XYZ file of C-alpha atoms in Angstrom:
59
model
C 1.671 -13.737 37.032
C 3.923 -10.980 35.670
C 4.341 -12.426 32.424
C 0.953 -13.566 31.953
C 0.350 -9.648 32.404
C 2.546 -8.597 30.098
C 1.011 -10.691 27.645
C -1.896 -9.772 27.779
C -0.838 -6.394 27.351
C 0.887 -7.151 23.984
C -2.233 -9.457 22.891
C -4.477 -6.453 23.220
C -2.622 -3.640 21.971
C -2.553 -6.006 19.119
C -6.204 -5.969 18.736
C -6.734 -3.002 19.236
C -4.583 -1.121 17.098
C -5.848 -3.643 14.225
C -9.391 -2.616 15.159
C -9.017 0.913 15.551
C -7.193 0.792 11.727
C -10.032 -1.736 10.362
C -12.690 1.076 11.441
C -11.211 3.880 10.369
C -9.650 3.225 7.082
C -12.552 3.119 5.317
C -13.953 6.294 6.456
C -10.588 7.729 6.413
C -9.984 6.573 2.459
C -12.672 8.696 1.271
C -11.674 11.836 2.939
C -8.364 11.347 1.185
C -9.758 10.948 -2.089
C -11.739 14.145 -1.784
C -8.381 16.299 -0.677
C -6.697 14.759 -3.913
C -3.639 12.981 -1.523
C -2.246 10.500 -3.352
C 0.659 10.134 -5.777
C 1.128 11.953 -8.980
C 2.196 9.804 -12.071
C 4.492 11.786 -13.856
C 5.549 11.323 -17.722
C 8.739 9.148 -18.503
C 11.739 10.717 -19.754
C 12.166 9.263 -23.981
C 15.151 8.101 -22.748
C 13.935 5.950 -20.103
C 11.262 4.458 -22.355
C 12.349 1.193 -24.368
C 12.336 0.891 -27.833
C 9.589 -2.012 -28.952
C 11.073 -3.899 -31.481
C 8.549 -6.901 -32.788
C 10.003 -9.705 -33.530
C 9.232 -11.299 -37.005
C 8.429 -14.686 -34.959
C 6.074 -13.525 -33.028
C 3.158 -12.818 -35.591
């Protein structure tokens, strides 16, 4: 009976940690996007960019 406990212990914590983020990301994803969090893109170095080269076969 122990183990059956346990399980079901580890079965619902399951569910409801899934729940608790299903309801509350999408009122939480909002908020974000109103305090700007997120990440910042940031320009690439010239160095870091690569050099496109066409190919004369590939008109």
């Amino acid at each position: 009976m122990t183990q059956q406990l346990i399980d079901f212990r580890y079965i619902f914590a399951i569910i409801l940690a899934f729940t608790v983020t299903a309801l509350s990301g999408p009122l939480l994803i909002p908020v974000l996007r109103r305090l700007k969090v997120g990440n910042t893109e940031r320009e690439e170095l010239k160095s870091h960019q690569k050099k496109q080269v066409r190919r004369q076969w590939e008109d």
